[in-house]
Amino acid sequence: MSAMADRIFSDFLPVLLAGMVVNFQIAALALVLGLALGLLLAAARHYGGAAGAFATSLIALMRAAPTFVVMFFLLNAIPRDATLLGVPLAVGGILAVVLSLVPYSAAYAADAGVEALQQMRGGSTLGALLFLPNMTRAFFVLVMSSSAGAAIGVSEGIAVILRHAGQLPALSDRLVLFAFGVLCFGIPLQLGFALIRFAQRRLGRRLTGTRS
Amino acid sequence: MAPLRFAWALAAALFLLVPSAGAQQERSPDSALASLLQEVKAACAQPPADRLGRILCGGHIRIGVRDFYPLFAKHEGETRSGYEIDVARAIAARLGVEIDFVRVRAANRIPLLAENRIDLTIATMGHNTQRDSQARFIRPHYYQSETALIAPRGLAFAGWQDVAARTICVTIGNGSNAEIVDYGARLMLFEEAAQLPERLKDETCPMAAQDDSFFAAYFTDPAFAAAFSQKIGFAQVPWGMAVARTGSDQLARALDLLSQIFHRDGVFLEIAGKNRIATSFLEKQRVVWQGPVCNVDTGAAKPTCILPPRDAELKPTGFAAGVAAFEVWSRRTLGIEIDLPMLKTAPAWSLLQNGVINTLILIAGALAATLGFAVLTGLAMAAPSFVLRWPARALTVTLQSSPIVLTLVIAAALAHAILPYSPAVALGASIVALGLSNGSNAGQAISEAMASLRAEQGDRPGLFAAALRRSAGQIVAFLVNAAKGTPIASFIGAPELLSALTDITSFASGRVTTYCLLLVFYTALIMGVVWLCNRLRLVLERRGIGA
């Protein structure tokens, strides 16, 4: 067991942390792109009309598109030599994961954005500011979802865990490694959720204070 | 009279013996080749009817070869080297002509023959039944390769049973992929074979399958050979030189005889040894062609002497012709290129049907499991006893902290520890993992609704039903999430539609159409689930209002 612990801390942990950085990078990129698209869609939906109807349909479609299938679609359906106005369209592993997460993040940002716009119209700036913890929650969901990259060879956290697990013949050793992986992903996630709860409490208190 | 009789008898005996000796000479491939070449050379004054005539009379043969296929054909500066290059040189030397090498690729090595831009192709070409109609293959074959499964040396591997649910990196369009699929492996597709050794080294690929002739060059690198080994070889394919199907009968005949002689005399074997490629096939062939049955001028036509081409024909479906006609109509009328390989061959159609059925089972199972685990964890987390409450909370936090891919892998590892791998076990493990992951979150929402109701109304009968109604929105969200997550089950070998279509595109064409249809199918399916879940939510909420 001590050999296992040595192996985890000396060899595995640095590689896992490097892999988890990739998860956070993917999530950050997907969130930025999703925010840009989602806020546009939220504005269109909020102001109604034909653009609003189109935005509503698009959001519904994006909400229904499974990330994993979108990722394989992007990777396989776009020919390697495809270009648009001279710009190559073919996507690599990391970009495929980022783009596959954009429909989710955009739909989420659009929903949260509409809610925030309604709060602002209602005169509640602090209510509208709930948009920020909501997007933080979306970011952590994206971090967890970016592990889908393991299926297409992206060297992110889960891929690192699975590579090391593949070298362990005993199931008990593999389960220890998996548990350690869950812990490593769980700590930032639970800290993130704690941060969201803290922010929500602070906002709630200020909101109550403003009203009273 | 006696001397006269003796003279007649001697003449008769000579008359009988000479043709007999001639027949024996004709049965030797060497003499048959010599006669053929002599006959063609004698007719040089007339315009040649066959390409052999043009080669012998013109003194040049155009041979299509690869430019970069290490150990087999390599072109560096002005120098060409490799097994196939040396075979080409041996042929030209035996015919007494000069070689004009022409660079060919996998895609054009047969068309260039038909267009009369090369006379012969020696270009790492596997002989299969499909190609038989496109070129005339020279028999006996000059080499044989097989698909090699390469993995780290340290990986324990007992046989095919060890590939089930494991990732194997392959190149798209490789005919042997269909065989790997049959053993339940999960394929990771790559466009170029050259990507595979790199992906093995950086551990992206736990295993890779590709032609052993491709890996032969890599195994000459001591570092690569120390790290990796061939675990299994399968899908043997004989390699054939080929000439055009028309106007090359005499050329083909001459090359058949030459090939026989080269095997018998160990010429191929010697060239292979010089180029450090595997020689086991050539050693066996030498024994075959040295035998009296095959070492005759008709040997190349005897089924007992030659190897059959690899059967690459996939059985068509009953409606394949209609599908092909639709593809043509779409291209001509709509200008849209549609390729539907999943409908044209029986194995692909079977994979598609099973994929759709398994996807529907998986979605139904994941929805039921999510609902079931939601109710159970909701009850446990809202229970007054901490014996139930704390384990349920710990489980929820753990599942929330585990990315779904990892949860699936853990579920699969536990399932395979109890039961041997099968598609049903993979489906079951996926359903449990998706249900637990989403159900625990929905359960948390139910328990929070219970807590809020208790705070508002105190403990009363029907509180749990009211909590279900209050948390209906969250339950629906996690049900939809479970349905959306089902394609990830392909990661642990569940044979759902994504997995089935990936398998189909690994050995057939039409990737673009296939993945477009896949996206449409899943999106439509999830929209259906969303609609159904929203109906369920409305029903729950209406009952709530009524209550």
mmCIF file of C-alpha atoms in Angstrom, chain A residues 19-134:
data_model
loop_
_atom_site.group_PDB
_atom_site.id
_atom_site.type_symbol
_atom_site.label_atom_id
_atom_site.label_comp_id
_atom_site.label_asym_id
_atom_site.label_seq_id
_atom_site.Cartn_x
_atom_site.Cartn_y
_atom_site.Cartn_z
ATOM 1 C CA GLY A 19 -3.922 16.890 -17.064
ATOM 2 C CA MET A 20 -6.430 18.710 -14.869
ATOM 3 C CA VAL A 21 -5.023 22.029 -16.093
ATOM 4 C CA VAL A 22 -6.165 20.942 -19.558
ATOM 5 C CA ASN A 23 -9.671 20.315 -18.146
ATOM 6 C CA PHE A 24 -9.751 23.831 -16.705
ATOM 7 C CA GLN A 25 -8.445 25.351 -19.948
ATOM 8 C CA ILE A 26 -11.084 23.548 -22.002
ATOM 9 C CA ALA A 27 -13.821 24.648 -19.581
ATOM 10 C CA ALA A 28 -12.630 28.268 -19.609
ATOM 11 C CA LEU A 29 -12.561 28.432 -23.408
ATOM 12 C CA ALA A 30 -15.975 26.771 -23.713
ATOM 13 C CA LEU A 31 -17.395 29.198 -21.145
ATOM 14 C CA VAL A 32 -16.028 32.277 -22.939
ATOM 15 C CA LEU A 33 -17.379 31.106 -26.310
ATOM 16 C CA GLY A 34 -20.674 30.028 -24.727
ATOM 17 C CA LEU A 35 -21.047 33.360 -22.965
ATOM 18 C CA ALA A 36 -20.508 35.292 -26.203
ATOM 19 C CA LEU A 37 -23.065 33.210 -28.089
ATOM 20 C CA GLY A 38 -25.452 32.753 -25.158
ATOM 21 C CA LEU A 39 -25.695 36.457 -24.322
ATOM 22 C CA LEU A 40 -26.480 37.269 -27.951
ATOM 23 C CA LEU A 41 -29.214 34.638 -27.936
ATOM 24 C CA ALA A 42 -30.484 35.878 -24.554
ATOM 25 C CA ALA A 43 -30.773 39.431 -25.898
ATOM 26 C CA ALA A 44 -32.587 38.177 -29.014
ATOM 27 C CA ARG A 45 -34.989 36.054 -26.928
ATOM 28 C CA HIS A 46 -35.582 38.843 -24.454
ATOM 29 C CA TYR A 47 -36.622 41.341 -27.112
ATOM 30 C CA GLY A 48 -38.830 38.803 -28.949
ATOM 31 C CA GLY A 49 -39.923 38.945 -32.601
ATOM 32 C CA ALA A 50 -38.601 36.666 -35.325
ATOM 33 C CA ALA A 51 -35.074 36.845 -33.927
ATOM 34 C CA GLY A 52 -36.449 35.885 -30.511
ATOM 35 C CA ALA A 53 -38.304 32.874 -31.961
ATOM 36 C CA PHE A 54 -35.172 31.804 -33.813
ATOM 37 C CA ALA A 55 -33.086 32.201 -30.653
ATOM 38 C CA THR A 56 -35.596 30.131 -28.644
ATOM 39 C CA SER A 57 -35.477 27.307 -31.213
ATOM 40 C CA LEU A 58 -31.696 27.403 -31.376
ATOM 41 C CA ILE A 59 -31.391 27.304 -27.597
ATOM 42 C CA ALA A 60 -33.750 24.297 -27.476
ATOM 43 C CA LEU A 61 -31.638 22.533 -30.097
ATOM 44 C CA MET A 62 -28.400 23.295 -28.292
ATOM 45 C CA ARG A 63 -29.866 22.106 -25.017
ATOM 46 C CA ALA A 64 -30.754 18.770 -26.633
ATOM 47 C CA ALA A 65 -27.444 18.160 -28.451
ATOM 48 C CA PRO A 66 -25.442 15.531 -26.509
ATOM 49 C CA THR A 67 -21.898 16.797 -25.912
ATOM 50 C CA PHE A 68 -20.286 13.454 -26.619
ATOM 51 C CA VAL A 69 -22.009 13.072 -29.996
ATOM 52 C CA VAL A 70 -21.256 16.687 -30.956
ATOM 53 C CA MET A 71 -17.590 16.020 -30.179
ATOM 54 C CA PHE A 72 -17.453 12.973 -32.462
ATOM 55 C CA PHE A 73 -19.413 14.873 -35.111
ATOM 56 C CA LEU A 74 -16.918 17.755 -35.104
ATOM 57 C CA LEU A 75 -13.988 15.407 -35.229
ATOM 58 C CA ASN A 76 -15.286 13.137 -37.979
ATOM 59 C CA ALA A 77 -17.822 15.001 -40.107
ATOM 60 C CA ILE A 78 -15.591 17.917 -41.061
ATOM 61 C CA PRO A 79 -13.163 16.866 -43.813
ATOM 62 C CA ARG A 80 -9.497 17.375 -42.892
ATOM 63 C CA ASP A 81 -8.951 19.703 -45.857
ATOM 64 C CA ALA A 82 -12.156 21.769 -45.434
ATOM 65 C CA THR A 83 -11.703 25.561 -45.448
ATOM 66 C CA LEU A 84 -13.990 28.561 -45.137
ATOM 67 C CA LEU A 85 -12.708 31.749 -46.765
ATOM 68 C CA GLY A 86 -9.235 30.257 -46.693
ATOM 69 C CA VAL A 87 -9.415 29.397 -42.998
ATOM 70 C CA PRO A 88 -8.973 25.680 -42.240
ATOM 71 C CA LEU A 89 -12.112 24.242 -40.626
ATOM 72 C CA ALA A 90 -10.779 20.895 -39.438
ATOM 73 C CA VAL A 91 -10.649 20.678 -35.670
ATOM 74 C CA GLY A 92 -8.162 18.844 -33.476
ATOM 75 C CA GLY A 93 -8.824 16.980 -30.225
ATOM 76 C CA ILE A 94 -8.869 19.839 -27.683
ATOM 77 C CA LEU A 95 -10.769 22.198 -29.976
ATOM 78 C CA ALA A 96 -13.348 19.472 -30.659
ATOM 79 C CA VAL A 97 -13.968 19.122 -26.907
ATOM 80 C CA VAL A 98 -14.182 22.904 -26.453
ATOM 81 C CA LEU A 99 -16.646 23.335 -29.329
ATOM 82 C CA SER A 100 -18.731 20.353 -28.231
ATOM 83 C CA LEU A 101 -19.252 22.028 -24.859
ATOM 84 C CA VAL A 102 -20.267 25.356 -26.397
ATOM 85 C CA PRO A 103 -23.915 24.348 -27.102
ATOM 86 C CA TYR A 104 -24.369 23.522 -23.397
ATOM 87 C CA SER A 105 -22.609 26.641 -22.114
ATOM 88 C CA ALA A 106 -24.367 28.891 -24.642
ATOM 89 C CA ALA A 107 -27.805 27.480 -23.781
ATOM 90 C CA TYR A 108 -27.041 27.824 -20.066
ATOM 91 C CA ALA A 109 -25.728 31.381 -20.516
ATOM 92 C CA ALA A 110 -28.788 32.282 -22.590
ATOM 93 C CA ASP A 111 -31.176 30.997 -19.880
ATOM 94 C CA ALA A 112 -29.240 32.721 -17.115
ATOM 95 C CA GLY A 113 -28.920 35.851 -19.257
ATOM 96 C CA VAL A 114 -32.674 36.086 -19.879
ATOM 97 C CA GLU A 115 -33.256 35.699 -16.141
ATOM 98 C CA ALA A 116 -30.706 38.446 -15.417
ATOM 99 C CA LEU A 117 -32.282 40.777 -17.981
ATOM 100 C CA GLN A 118 -35.698 40.226 -16.425
ATOM 101 C CA GLN A 119 -34.279 40.997 -12.982
ATOM 102 C CA MET A 120 -32.704 44.182 -14.312
ATOM 103 C CA ARG A 121 -35.968 45.248 -15.923
ATOM 104 C CA GLY A 122 -37.633 44.592 -12.594
ATOM 105 C CA GLY A 123 -35.137 46.959 -11.027
ATOM 106 C CA SER A 124 -33.132 44.352 -9.120
ATOM 107 C CA THR A 125 -29.454 44.803 -9.939
ATOM 108 C CA LEU A 126 -28.414 42.378 -7.249
ATOM 109 C CA GLY A 127 -30.895 39.804 -8.590
ATOM 110 C CA ALA A 128 -29.321 40.225 -11.994
ATOM 111 C CA LEU A 129 -25.902 39.708 -10.418
ATOM 112 C CA LEU A 130 -26.925 36.129 -9.575
ATOM 113 C CA PHE A 131 -25.852 35.568 -13.163
ATOM 114 C CA LEU A 132 -22.245 35.417 -11.878
ATOM 115 C CA PRO A 133 -22.591 32.481 -9.440
ATOM 116 C CA ASN A 134 -24.743 30.724 -12.038
#
